Short mmCIF file of C-alpha atoms in Angstrom, two decimals:
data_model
loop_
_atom_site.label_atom_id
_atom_site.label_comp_id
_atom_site.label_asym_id
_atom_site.label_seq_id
_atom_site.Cartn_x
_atom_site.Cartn_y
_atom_site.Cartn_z
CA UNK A 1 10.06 49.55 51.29
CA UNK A 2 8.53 47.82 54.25
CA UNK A 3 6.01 47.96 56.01
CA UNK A 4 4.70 47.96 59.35
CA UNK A 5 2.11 45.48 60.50
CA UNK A 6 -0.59 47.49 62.06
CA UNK A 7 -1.16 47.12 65.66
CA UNK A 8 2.01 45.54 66.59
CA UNK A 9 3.45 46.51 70.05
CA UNK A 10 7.17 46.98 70.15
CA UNK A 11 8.39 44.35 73.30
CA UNK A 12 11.40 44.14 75.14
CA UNK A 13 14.16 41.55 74.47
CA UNK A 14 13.11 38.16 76.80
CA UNK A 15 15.27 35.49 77.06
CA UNK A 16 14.40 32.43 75.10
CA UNK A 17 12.00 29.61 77.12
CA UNK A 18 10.27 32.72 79.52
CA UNK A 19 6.92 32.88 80.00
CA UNK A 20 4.71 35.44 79.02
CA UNK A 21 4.41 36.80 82.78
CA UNK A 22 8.17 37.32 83.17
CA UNK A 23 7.80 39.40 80.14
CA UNK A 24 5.38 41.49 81.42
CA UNK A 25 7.79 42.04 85.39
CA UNK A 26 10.69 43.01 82.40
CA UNK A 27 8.60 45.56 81.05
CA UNK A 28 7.30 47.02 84.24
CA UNK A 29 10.52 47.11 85.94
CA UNK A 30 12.66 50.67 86.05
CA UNK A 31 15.82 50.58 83.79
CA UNK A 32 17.97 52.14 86.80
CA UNK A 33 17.54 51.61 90.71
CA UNK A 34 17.76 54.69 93.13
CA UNK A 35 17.47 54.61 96.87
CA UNK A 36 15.28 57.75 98.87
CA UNK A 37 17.71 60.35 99.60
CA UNK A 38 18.17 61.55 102.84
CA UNK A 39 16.99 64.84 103.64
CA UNK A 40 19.52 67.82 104.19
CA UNK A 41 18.34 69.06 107.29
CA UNK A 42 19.19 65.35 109.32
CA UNK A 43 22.56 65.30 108.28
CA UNK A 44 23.00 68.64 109.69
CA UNK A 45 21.79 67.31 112.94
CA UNK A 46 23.77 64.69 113.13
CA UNK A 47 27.13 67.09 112.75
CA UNK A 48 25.66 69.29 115.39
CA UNK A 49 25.16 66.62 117.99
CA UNK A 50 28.52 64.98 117.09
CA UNK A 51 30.27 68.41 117.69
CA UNK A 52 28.55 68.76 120.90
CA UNK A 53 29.84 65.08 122.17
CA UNK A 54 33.00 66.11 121.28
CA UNK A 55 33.27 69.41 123.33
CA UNK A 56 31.92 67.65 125.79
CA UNK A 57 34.51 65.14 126.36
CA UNK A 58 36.82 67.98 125.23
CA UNK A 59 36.42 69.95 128.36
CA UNK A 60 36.07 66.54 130.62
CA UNK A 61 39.27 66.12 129.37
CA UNK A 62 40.83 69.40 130.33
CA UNK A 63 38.78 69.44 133.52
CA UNK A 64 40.63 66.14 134.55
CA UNK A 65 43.76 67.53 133.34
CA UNK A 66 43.12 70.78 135.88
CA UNK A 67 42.75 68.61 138.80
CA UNK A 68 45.95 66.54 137.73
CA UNK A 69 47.89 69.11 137.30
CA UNK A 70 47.25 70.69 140.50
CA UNK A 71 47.47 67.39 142.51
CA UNK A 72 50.69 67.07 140.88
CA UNK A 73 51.48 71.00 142.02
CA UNK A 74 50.20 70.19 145.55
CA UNK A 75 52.41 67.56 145.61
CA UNK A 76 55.59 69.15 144.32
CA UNK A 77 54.95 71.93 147.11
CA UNK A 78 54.55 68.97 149.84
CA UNK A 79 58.03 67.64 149.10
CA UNK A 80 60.01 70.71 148.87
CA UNK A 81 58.33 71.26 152.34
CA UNK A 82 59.84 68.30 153.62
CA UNK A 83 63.33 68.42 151.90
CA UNK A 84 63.51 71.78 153.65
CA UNK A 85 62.04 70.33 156.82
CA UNK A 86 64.55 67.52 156.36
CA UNK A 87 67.25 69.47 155.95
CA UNK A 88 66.78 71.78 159.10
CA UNK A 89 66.64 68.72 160.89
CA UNK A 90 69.94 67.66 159.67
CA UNK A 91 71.39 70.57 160.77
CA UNK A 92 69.79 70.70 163.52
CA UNK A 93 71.07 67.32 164.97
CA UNK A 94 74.31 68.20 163.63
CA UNK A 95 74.72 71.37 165.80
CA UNK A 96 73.56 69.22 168.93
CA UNK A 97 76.12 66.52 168.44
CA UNK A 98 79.25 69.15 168.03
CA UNK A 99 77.53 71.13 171.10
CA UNK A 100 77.51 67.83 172.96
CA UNK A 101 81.00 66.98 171.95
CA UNK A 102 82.56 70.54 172.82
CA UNK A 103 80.86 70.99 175.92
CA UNK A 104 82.52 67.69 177.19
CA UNK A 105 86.36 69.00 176.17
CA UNK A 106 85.71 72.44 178.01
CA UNK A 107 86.93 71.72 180.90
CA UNK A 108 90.55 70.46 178.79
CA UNK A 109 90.56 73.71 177.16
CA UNK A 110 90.17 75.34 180.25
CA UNK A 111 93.07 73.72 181.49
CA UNK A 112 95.10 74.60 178.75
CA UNK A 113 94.00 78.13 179.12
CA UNK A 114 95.63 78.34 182.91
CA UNK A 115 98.70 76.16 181.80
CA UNK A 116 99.28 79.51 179.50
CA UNK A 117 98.61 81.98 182.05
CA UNK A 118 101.62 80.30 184.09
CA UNK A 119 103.94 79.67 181.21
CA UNK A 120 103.70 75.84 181.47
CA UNK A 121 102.51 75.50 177.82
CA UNK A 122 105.47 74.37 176.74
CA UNK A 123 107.49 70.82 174.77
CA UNK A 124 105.42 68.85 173.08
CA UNK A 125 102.38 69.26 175.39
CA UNK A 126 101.88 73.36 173.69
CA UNK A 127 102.11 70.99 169.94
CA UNK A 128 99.27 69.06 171.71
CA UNK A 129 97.27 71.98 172.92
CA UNK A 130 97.69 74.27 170.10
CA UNK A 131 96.50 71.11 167.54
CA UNK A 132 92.87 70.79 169.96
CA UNK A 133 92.44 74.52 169.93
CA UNK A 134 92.62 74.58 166.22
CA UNK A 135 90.36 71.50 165.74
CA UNK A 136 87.76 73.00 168.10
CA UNK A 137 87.71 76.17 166.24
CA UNK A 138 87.54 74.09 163.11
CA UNK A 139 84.50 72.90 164.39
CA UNK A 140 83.11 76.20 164.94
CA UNK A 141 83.82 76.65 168.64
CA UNK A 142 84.25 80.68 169.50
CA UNK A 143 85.63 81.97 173.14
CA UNK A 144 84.49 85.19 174.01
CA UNK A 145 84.92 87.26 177.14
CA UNK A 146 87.07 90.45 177.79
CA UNK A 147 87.62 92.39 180.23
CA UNK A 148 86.49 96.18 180.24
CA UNK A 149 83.49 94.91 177.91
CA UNK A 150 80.21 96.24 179.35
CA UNK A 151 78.08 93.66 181.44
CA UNK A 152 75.55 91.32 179.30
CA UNK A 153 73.54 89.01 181.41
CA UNK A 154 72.84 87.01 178.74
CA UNK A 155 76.00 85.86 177.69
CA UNK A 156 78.03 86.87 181.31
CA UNK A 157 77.63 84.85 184.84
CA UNK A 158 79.11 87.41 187.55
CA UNK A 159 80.61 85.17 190.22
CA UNK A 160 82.31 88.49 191.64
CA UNK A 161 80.99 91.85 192.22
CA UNK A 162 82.48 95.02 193.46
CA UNK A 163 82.43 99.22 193.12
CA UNK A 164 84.67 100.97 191.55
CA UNK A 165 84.94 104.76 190.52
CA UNK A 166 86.41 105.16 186.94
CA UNK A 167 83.38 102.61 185.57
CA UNK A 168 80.50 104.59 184.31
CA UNK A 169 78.28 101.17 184.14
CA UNK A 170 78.47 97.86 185.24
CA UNK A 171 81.36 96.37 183.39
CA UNK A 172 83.25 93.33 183.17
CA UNK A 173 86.63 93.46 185.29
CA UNK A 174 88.21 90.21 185.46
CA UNK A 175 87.12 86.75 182.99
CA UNK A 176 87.44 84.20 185.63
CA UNK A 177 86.13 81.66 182.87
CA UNK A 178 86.27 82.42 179.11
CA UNK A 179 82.70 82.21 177.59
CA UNK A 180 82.13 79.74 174.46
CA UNK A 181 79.54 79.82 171.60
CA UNK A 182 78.75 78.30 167.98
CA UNK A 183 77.29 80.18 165.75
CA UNK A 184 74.77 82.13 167.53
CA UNK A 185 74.69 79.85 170.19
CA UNK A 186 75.71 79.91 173.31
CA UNK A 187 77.28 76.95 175.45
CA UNK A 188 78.89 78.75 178.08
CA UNK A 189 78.35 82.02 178.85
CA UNK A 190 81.58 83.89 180.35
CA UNK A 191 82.32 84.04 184.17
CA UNK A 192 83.08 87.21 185.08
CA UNK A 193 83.87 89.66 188.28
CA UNK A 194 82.06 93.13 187.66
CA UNK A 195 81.92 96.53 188.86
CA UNK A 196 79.10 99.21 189.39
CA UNK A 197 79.89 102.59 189.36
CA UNK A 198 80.51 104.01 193.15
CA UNK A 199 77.66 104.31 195.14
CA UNK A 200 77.22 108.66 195.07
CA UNK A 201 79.07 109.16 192.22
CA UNK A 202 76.48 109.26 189.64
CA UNK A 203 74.48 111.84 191.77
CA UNK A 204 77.02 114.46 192.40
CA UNK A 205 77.64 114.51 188.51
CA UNK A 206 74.42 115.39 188.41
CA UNK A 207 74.37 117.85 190.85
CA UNK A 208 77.10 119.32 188.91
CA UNK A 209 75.67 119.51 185.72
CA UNK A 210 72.43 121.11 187.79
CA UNK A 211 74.17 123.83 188.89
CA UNK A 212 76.32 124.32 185.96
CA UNK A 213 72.44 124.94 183.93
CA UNK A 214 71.26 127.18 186.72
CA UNK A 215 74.51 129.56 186.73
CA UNK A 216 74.19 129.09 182.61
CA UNK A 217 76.82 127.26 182.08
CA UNK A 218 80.58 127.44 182.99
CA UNK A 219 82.22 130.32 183.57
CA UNK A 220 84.19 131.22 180.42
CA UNK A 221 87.86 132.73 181.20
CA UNK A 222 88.36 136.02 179.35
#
């Protein structure tokens, strides 16, 4: 049985050759080292303001994108514009250079129009003839004029006027010059002779149809 020496201290292990002082830091030194913790409510902070940051920049983001995406619509808009603008001006220019080039053979066509009135559209000049006519209406040339059609000053130039008593308004009598157009468009308008009704005429119809409401109408046979 042993037994223990009275007063004897239990000390911890030191290393062979230490002094008695480094005994004493062993002894007062913790077995295991912990840092401070951090509190709760900081780290909850932190997350809040990070969140915030980041919806910030979110809706920077989307605010730049708005102003992108409508520059890029503002754009778009701005160039269909000018295709369209472009493209009536192509036209446009077109029209104006067949006008200018149909204009010039008028006067041929013209001629070959009175070379058929004659019967002297024949051989190999009527071939010719026939093969412009058909070119220039490829082109979109249109003669118009008849006669009997009623007077339109805006597509008729009366060289000729006159009275006559079967015409009920002024009306077209004679084409002295067939009118040509493209399109819509007028180049030439037709140069006609016209007639007015006969001076009188239109009055005593009236008069008629007066006195035909005062007796109450024609006289119905029995």
């Amino acid at each position: 049985m042993t037994e223990e020496t009275p007063g004897f201290d239990e000390q911890p292990d030191v290393p062979s050759g230490a002094t008695p002082d480094d005994a004493a830091d062993a002894a007062e030194a913790p077995s295991t080292e912990e840092g401070p913790a951090a509190p709760a409510g900081d780290a909850s902070s932190k997350s809040s303001a990070e969140t915030a940051g980041l919806t910030a920049q979110l809706d920077q983001v989307r605010s730049a994108l708005n102003e992108r995406t409508g520059d890029l619509q503002r754009l778009q808009a701005e160039y269909q514009n000018y295709r369209r603008r472009v493209e009536r001006d192509r036209v446009t220019v077109k029209e104006i250079a067949v006008a200018g080039l149909l204009t010039e053979l008028l006067p041929v066509l013209d001629d070959i129009g009175r070379a058929r009135d004659h019967g002297e559209l024949v051989g190999g000049f009527k071939s010719v003839a026939e093969s412009l006519e058909t070119v220039a209406a490829k082109m979109g040339l249109q003669q118009f004029g008849k006669e009997g059609e009623p007077f339109d000053p805006t597509i008729h130039e009366a060289l000729m006027h006159s009275y006559a008593p079967d015409v009920t308004e002024t009306t077209c009598v004679a084409i002295l010059q067939p009118g040509y157009r493209i399109g819509e468009r007028t180049i030439r308008p037709a140069r006609v002779a016209v007639a007015e009704p006969q001076p009188g005429a239109t009055p005593a119809v009236k008069e008629e149809k007066s006195a035909d409401e005062e007796s109450g109408g024609p006289e119905e046979g029995v």
